[in-house]
Amino acid sequence: MSRVIVVGAAQLGPIQRAHTRQDVLKRLMALMAEAASRSCDVVVFPELALTTFFPRWFEPDITTANHFYETQMPSSVTQPLFDQARRLNIAFCLGYAELTADGHRYNTQVLVGKDAKVIAHYRKIHVPGHEHHEPDRPFQHAERYYFEPSQDGFGVWNALGGRIGMMICNDRRWPETYRVMGLKGVEMILCGYNTPLHYAPDPSQDRLQSFHNSLVMQSGAYQNGTWVVGVAKGGCEEGVDSLGDSAIIAPSGEIMAQAQTTDDELLTYACDLDWCNNYKNTLFDFDRYRRPDMYSSITAQRGVVLD
């Protein structure tokens, strides 16, 4: 039985503040239709795919930003995307800002099956940035003000004929993200991101944004024998330049498809999940080679401790 998933990585160009949900939805539906025309099984959209990246502004009254959040998924506005997915027989993964009924705010991703039914939610665990207004920055990165870190952990779900996991943006920089899912047998990780090219705390890293993006996803794929699908919202959004470089990465760590623009662009690749076994059963046979008794500090401590 074939275990090939044809993946569409649906990169988005900028979403400006003036763009409505309906404006954005038209773009998402166009990319989904293109993915279906290329026989994709699943189409993956970026982090916060329904709005501009609003944590670049600091609103003293956080409730004035409530319109950026979704209180249900699907909503009356996003229902057409679900309807189209069912009609086209294609699954999708979508990032958005979530405001729960009890007032929690999360940076969330949803995985939806070909029948348009929700398979799983993932809420961002490694939330970067700052909690307070930092007026000296050219733009804010106030994710820790607008979103709380999830306590749900890294799930892996039986979906699309394989073991599917999710992560969001900064999660991809942390090796623990991949390893926890790797220990659950993950075969494909879906990741949306918004990454400004300028990093205010250390501008010397600006020129390395593309390199670091590829570095962490390729190494995570290789060291855990899994496909990684990284999808950007890039381009110049509200005066802030963001990285494109969406990519579909094999369990070997090789980039099999990569975006050539920072606009709306669809990458596709037929991903053979059985390729994962070439690494899971050899170099990275966890049961044979891992030494968890030597790794206790990974979970026993948070910051650096000098011996």
Short mmCIF file of C-alpha atoms in Angstrom, two decimals:
data_model
loop_
_atom_site.label_atom_id
_atom_site.label_comp_id
_atom_site.label_asym_id
_atom_site.label_seq_id
_atom_site.Cartn_x
_atom_site.Cartn_y
_atom_site.Cartn_z
CA MET A 1 0.00 0.00 0.00
CA SER A 2 1.40 3.39 -1.01
CA ARG A 3 2.22 5.76 1.82
CA VAL A 4 2.81 8.80 -0.37
CA ILE A 5 1.30 12.13 0.68
CA VAL A 6 1.28 14.82 -1.99
CA VAL A 7 1.84 18.02 -0.02
CA GLY A 8 1.11 21.58 -1.07
CA ALA A 9 3.03 24.21 0.90
CA ALA A 10 0.92 27.35 0.38
CA GLN A 11 3.17 30.32 1.09
CA LEU A 12 1.43 33.68 1.48
CA GLY A 13 2.71 37.08 0.56
CA PRO A 14 1.96 40.04 2.86
CA ILE A 15 -1.40 40.57 4.51
CA GLN A 16 -1.80 44.27 5.22
CA ARG A 17 -3.83 45.65 8.10
CA ALA A 18 -6.51 46.93 5.70
CA HIS A 19 -7.08 43.47 4.22
CA THR A 20 -10.28 41.84 5.43
CA ARG A 21 -10.81 38.18 6.31
CA GLN A 22 -12.77 37.89 3.06
CA ASP A 23 -9.80 39.29 1.09
CA VAL A 24 -7.50 36.73 2.65
CA LEU A 25 -9.94 33.86 2.29
CA LYS A 26 -10.07 34.40 -1.48
CA ARG A 27 -6.30 33.94 -1.60
CA LEU A 28 -6.40 30.83 0.58
CA MET A 29 -9.15 29.30 -1.53
CA ALA A 30 -7.23 30.05 -4.74
CA LEU A 31 -4.15 28.31 -3.37
CA MET A 32 -6.27 25.38 -2.19
CA ALA A 33 -7.84 25.06 -5.64
CA GLU A 34 -4.39 25.10 -7.23
CA ALA A 35 -3.22 22.44 -4.78
CA ALA A 36 -6.20 20.26 -5.67
CA SER A 37 -5.45 20.72 -9.37
CA ARG A 38 -1.97 19.35 -8.66
CA SER A 39 -3.47 16.30 -6.90
CA CYS A 40 -2.37 17.36 -3.42
CA ASP A 41 -3.66 15.42 -0.43
CA VAL A 42 -3.06 18.30 1.97
CA VAL A 43 -2.35 22.02 1.68
CA VAL A 44 -0.45 23.78 4.48
CA PHE A 45 -0.95 27.49 5.20
CA PRO A 46 1.27 29.75 7.36
CA GLU A 47 1.11 30.92 10.95
CA LEU A 48 -1.55 33.61 11.55
CA ALA A 49 -2.74 33.09 8.00
CA LEU A 50 -5.98 35.06 8.34
CA THR A 51 -4.54 38.41 9.44
CA THR A 52 -1.52 40.64 9.34
CA PHE A 53 1.12 39.80 11.98
CA PHE A 54 -0.48 42.02 14.61
CA PRO A 55 2.06 41.48 17.45
CA ARG A 56 4.20 44.10 15.69
CA TRP A 57 1.97 46.70 17.38
CA PHE A 58 1.48 47.10 21.12
CA GLU A 59 -2.08 47.93 22.18
CA PRO A 60 -2.25 48.91 25.89
CA ASP A 61 -5.81 47.63 26.01
CA ILE A 62 -5.49 44.12 24.60
CA THR A 63 -9.22 43.87 23.97
CA THR A 64 -8.86 46.42 21.17
CA ALA A 65 -7.00 43.65 19.30
CA ASN A 66 -9.78 41.09 19.77
CA HIS A 67 -10.82 41.42 16.13
CA PHE A 68 -7.58 39.70 15.10
CA TYR A 69 -8.60 36.51 16.95
CA GLU A 70 -10.95 33.69 16.00
CA THR A 71 -13.45 32.61 18.65
CA GLN A 72 -14.48 29.51 16.72
CA MET A 73 -13.12 27.43 13.87
CA PRO A 74 -14.77 27.23 11.45
CA SER A 75 -16.56 30.54 11.73
CA SER A 76 -19.12 31.98 9.35
CA VAL A 77 -16.24 33.68 7.52
CA THR A 78 -13.93 30.64 7.29
CA GLN A 79 -16.68 28.07 6.60
CA PRO A 80 -16.24 28.46 2.81
CA LEU A 81 -12.66 27.17 3.12
CA PHE A 82 -13.95 24.06 4.89
CA ASP A 83 -16.69 23.64 2.31
CA GLN A 84 -14.20 23.89 -0.53
CA ALA A 85 -11.88 21.37 1.15
CA ARG A 86 -14.73 18.86 1.32
CA ARG A 87 -15.73 19.55 -2.26
CA LEU A 88 -12.14 19.19 -3.53
CA ASN A 89 -11.37 16.23 -1.24
CA ILE A 90 -8.27 17.89 0.20
CA ALA A 91 -7.03 18.23 3.77
CA PHE A 92 -5.53 21.46 5.09
CA CYS A 93 -3.57 22.96 7.96
CA LEU A 94 -4.24 26.58 8.97
CA GLY A 95 -2.62 28.93 11.48
CA TYR A 96 -4.66 31.58 13.30
CA ALA A 97 -5.00 33.57 16.53
CA GLU A 98 -7.40 31.87 18.95
CA LEU A 99 -9.44 33.51 21.72
CA THR A 100 -11.14 30.86 23.84
CA ALA A 101 -14.51 31.21 25.52
CA ASP A 102 -12.78 31.46 28.91
CA GLY A 103 -10.44 34.23 27.76
CA HIS A 104 -7.23 32.41 26.84
CA ARG A 105 -5.24 33.63 23.85
CA TYR A 106 -3.22 31.17 21.79
CA ASN A 107 -1.26 31.09 18.56
CA THR A 108 -2.96 28.05 17.07
CA GLN A 109 -2.84 25.69 14.12
CA VAL A 110 -5.67 23.36 13.06
CA LEU A 111 -5.42 20.21 10.97
CA VAL A 112 -8.56 19.47 8.96
CA GLY A 113 -9.25 16.25 7.08
CA LYS A 114 -10.50 15.74 3.54
CA ASP A 115 -14.00 15.44 4.97
CA ALA A 116 -13.62 18.99 6.40
CA LYS A 117 -13.70 17.65 9.95
CA VAL A 118 -11.14 18.89 12.47
CA ILE A 119 -8.52 16.25 13.23
CA ALA A 120 -6.43 18.18 15.75
CA HIS A 121 -5.40 21.54 17.15
CA TYR A 122 -1.89 22.57 18.13
CA ARG A 123 -1.10 25.66 20.23
CA LYS A 124 2.34 27.25 20.09
CA ILE A 125 4.63 26.25 22.94
CA HIS A 126 7.80 28.32 22.40
CA VAL A 127 6.37 31.84 22.35
CA PRO A 128 9.13 34.39 21.56
CA GLY A 129 9.36 38.15 21.87
CA HIS A 130 8.40 40.35 24.81
CA GLU A 131 5.48 41.04 27.16
CA HIS A 132 5.80 44.82 27.51
CA HIS A 133 5.98 47.78 25.15
CA GLU A 134 9.55 48.41 23.95
CA PRO A 135 9.29 51.79 22.19
CA ASP A 136 12.92 51.82 21.03
CA ARG A 137 12.26 48.98 18.60
CA PRO A 138 11.42 49.88 14.97
CA PHE A 139 8.46 47.50 15.38
CA GLN A 140 7.27 45.38 18.27
CA HIS A 141 7.49 41.61 18.67
CA ALA A 142 4.92 41.39 21.46
CA GLU A 143 3.90 37.77 21.01
CA ARG A 144 4.30 37.10 24.73
CA TYR A 145 1.77 39.87 25.36
CA TYR A 146 -0.80 38.62 22.87
CA PHE A 147 -0.37 34.85 23.34
CA GLU A 148 0.23 32.53 26.28
CA PRO A 149 2.48 29.48 25.87
CA SER A 150 0.50 26.28 25.48
CA GLN A 151 0.54 23.61 28.18
CA ASP A 152 -0.88 20.98 25.81
CA GLY A 153 2.43 19.50 24.66
CA PHE A 154 3.48 18.23 21.24
CA GLY A 155 0.87 15.90 19.79
CA VAL A 156 1.25 13.44 16.94
CA TRP A 157 -1.89 12.19 15.22
CA ASN A 158 -2.80 9.32 12.93
CA ALA A 159 -3.89 11.23 9.83
CA LEU A 160 -3.47 11.17 6.05
CA GLY A 161 -2.15 7.63 6.27
CA GLY A 162 0.76 8.51 8.55
CA ARG A 163 1.88 10.04 11.84
CA ILE A 164 1.43 13.81 11.59
CA GLY A 165 2.66 16.50 14.00
CA MET A 166 2.46 20.28 14.07
CA MET A 167 4.60 23.18 15.28
CA ILE A 168 4.51 26.95 14.84
CA CYS A 169 7.34 29.35 13.95
CA ASN A 170 9.71 29.66 16.93
CA ASP A 171 9.02 26.02 17.86
CA ARG A 172 11.12 25.06 14.84
CA ARG A 173 14.25 26.55 16.43
CA TRP A 174 14.17 24.17 19.42
CA PRO A 175 15.50 20.60 18.99
CA GLU A 176 13.20 19.36 21.75
CA THR A 177 10.21 20.11 19.51
CA TYR A 178 11.28 17.56 16.93
CA ARG A 179 12.60 15.00 19.41
CA VAL A 180 9.40 14.82 21.47
CA MET A 181 7.42 14.21 18.28
CA GLY A 182 10.15 11.88 17.02
CA LEU A 183 9.68 9.76 20.14
CA LYS A 184 6.01 9.51 19.16
CA GLY A 185 6.88 8.20 15.72
CA VAL A 186 6.21 11.36 13.75
CA GLU A 187 6.58 11.06 9.98
CA MET A 188 5.60 14.57 8.89
CA ILE A 189 5.66 17.88 10.80
CA LEU A 190 3.62 20.81 9.50
CA CYS A 191 4.92 24.26 10.45
CA GLY A 192 3.72 27.77 9.67
CA TYR A 193 5.88 30.82 10.39
CA ASN A 194 6.17 34.63 10.19
CA THR A 195 9.83 35.64 10.51
CA PRO A 196 10.91 39.31 10.24
CA LEU A 197 14.29 39.75 8.59
CA HIS A 198 15.32 42.25 11.27
CA TYR A 199 15.97 40.89 14.77
CA ALA A 200 16.17 43.86 17.12
CA PRO A 201 17.93 42.16 20.09
CA ASP A 202 20.89 41.20 17.83
CA PRO A 203 20.90 42.68 14.30
CA SER A 204 24.03 40.68 13.45
CA GLN A 205 21.67 37.74 12.97
CA ASP A 206 19.67 39.53 10.26
CA ARG A 207 21.82 38.30 7.37
CA LEU A 208 21.48 34.71 8.69
CA GLN A 209 17.68 34.48 8.83
CA SER A 210 17.42 32.29 5.72
CA PHE A 211 20.33 30.10 6.80
CA HIS A 212 18.99 29.61 10.33
CA ASN A 213 15.51 28.82 9.00
CA SER A 214 16.83 26.05 6.78
CA LEU A 215 19.37 24.87 9.36
CA VAL A 216 16.89 24.08 12.11
CA MET A 217 14.26 22.43 9.91
CA GLN A 218 16.75 20.35 7.94
CA SER A 219 18.53 19.16 11.06
CA GLY A 220 15.24 18.41 12.83
CA ALA A 221 14.05 16.38 9.84
CA TYR A 222 17.29 14.39 9.58
CA GLN A 223 17.80 13.74 13.30
CA ASN A 224 14.27 12.40 13.67
CA GLY A 225 13.73 10.75 10.30
CA THR A 226 10.71 12.87 9.41
CA TRP A 227 9.38 15.10 6.67
CA VAL A 228 9.13 18.77 7.65
CA VAL A 229 6.90 21.21 5.78
CA GLY A 230 7.75 24.84 6.62
CA VAL A 231 5.40 27.50 5.23
CA ALA A 232 5.98 31.26 5.46
CA LYS A 233 3.99 34.43 5.29
CA GLY A 234 6.67 36.61 3.74
CA GLY A 235 7.30 39.87 1.94
CA CYS A 236 6.89 43.46 3.10
CA GLU A 237 3.93 43.59 5.48
CA GLU A 238 3.10 46.95 7.03
CA GLY A 239 6.65 48.12 6.32
CA VAL A 240 8.29 45.04 7.88
CA ASP A 241 10.21 42.68 5.59
CA SER A 242 9.68 39.01 6.39
CA LEU A 243 11.35 35.82 5.25
CA GLY A 244 9.89 33.58 2.56
CA ASP A 245 11.87 30.39 1.90
CA SER A 246 8.97 27.99 2.43
CA ALA A 247 10.29 24.46 2.00
CA ILE A 248 9.41 20.78 1.93
CA ILE A 249 12.24 18.86 3.58
CA ALA A 250 12.86 15.12 3.39
CA PRO A 251 13.86 12.77 6.25
CA SER A 252 17.38 12.93 4.79
CA GLY A 253 17.46 16.66 5.60
CA GLU A 254 17.41 17.55 1.89
CA ILE A 255 15.21 20.36 0.63
CA MET A 256 12.96 18.83 -2.03
CA ALA A 257 11.03 22.00 -2.90
CA GLN A 258 11.58 25.65 -1.96
CA ALA A 259 9.79 28.92 -2.65
CA GLN A 260 11.34 31.27 -5.18
CA THR A 261 9.36 34.37 -4.18
CA THR A 262 7.94 36.08 -1.11
CA ASP A 263 4.45 36.20 -2.64
CA ASP A 264 1.55 33.75 -2.71
CA GLU A 265 3.22 30.62 -4.07
CA LEU A 266 2.43 26.92 -3.98
CA LEU A 267 5.15 24.28 -3.65
CA THR A 268 4.27 20.64 -4.13
CA TYR A 269 6.05 17.36 -3.53
CA ALA A 270 5.05 13.71 -3.32
CA CYS A 271 6.34 12.71 0.13
CA ASP A 272 6.95 8.98 0.65
CA LEU A 273 6.46 8.35 4.37
CA ASP A 274 8.35 5.06 4.14
CA TRP A 275 11.52 7.07 3.47
CA CYS A 276 11.39 7.93 7.18
CA ASN A 277 12.28 4.32 8.00
CA ASN A 278 15.67 4.69 6.29
CA TYR A 279 16.66 6.88 9.24
CA LYS A 280 14.37 5.69 12.04
CA ASN A 281 15.65 2.13 11.62
CA THR A 282 19.36 2.89 11.15
CA LEU A 283 21.32 5.90 12.44
CA PHE A 284 18.39 7.15 14.52
CA ASP A 285 17.08 3.86 15.89
CA PHE A 286 16.09 5.51 19.16
CA ASP A 287 15.46 2.29 21.07
CA ARG A 288 18.93 0.99 20.27
CA TYR A 289 21.09 4.10 20.47
CA ARG A 290 19.48 6.75 22.68
CA ARG A 291 20.86 7.26 26.22
CA PRO A 292 18.03 8.98 28.14
CA ASP A 293 19.85 8.28 31.41
CA MET A 294 22.48 10.79 30.20
CA TYR A 295 19.94 13.50 29.29
CA SER A 296 18.29 14.21 32.65
CA SER A 297 19.34 17.88 32.67
CA ILE A 298 17.17 18.50 29.58
CA THR A 299 14.02 18.20 31.67
CA ALA A 300 15.42 18.77 35.18
CA GLN A 301 16.55 22.32 34.56
CA ARG A 302 15.44 25.30 32.49
CA GLY A 303 18.43 27.65 32.23
CA VAL A 304 22.19 27.10 32.17
CA VAL A 305 23.77 25.61 35.30
CA LEU A 306 27.56 25.70 35.55
CA ASP A 307 29.15 22.57 37.04
#
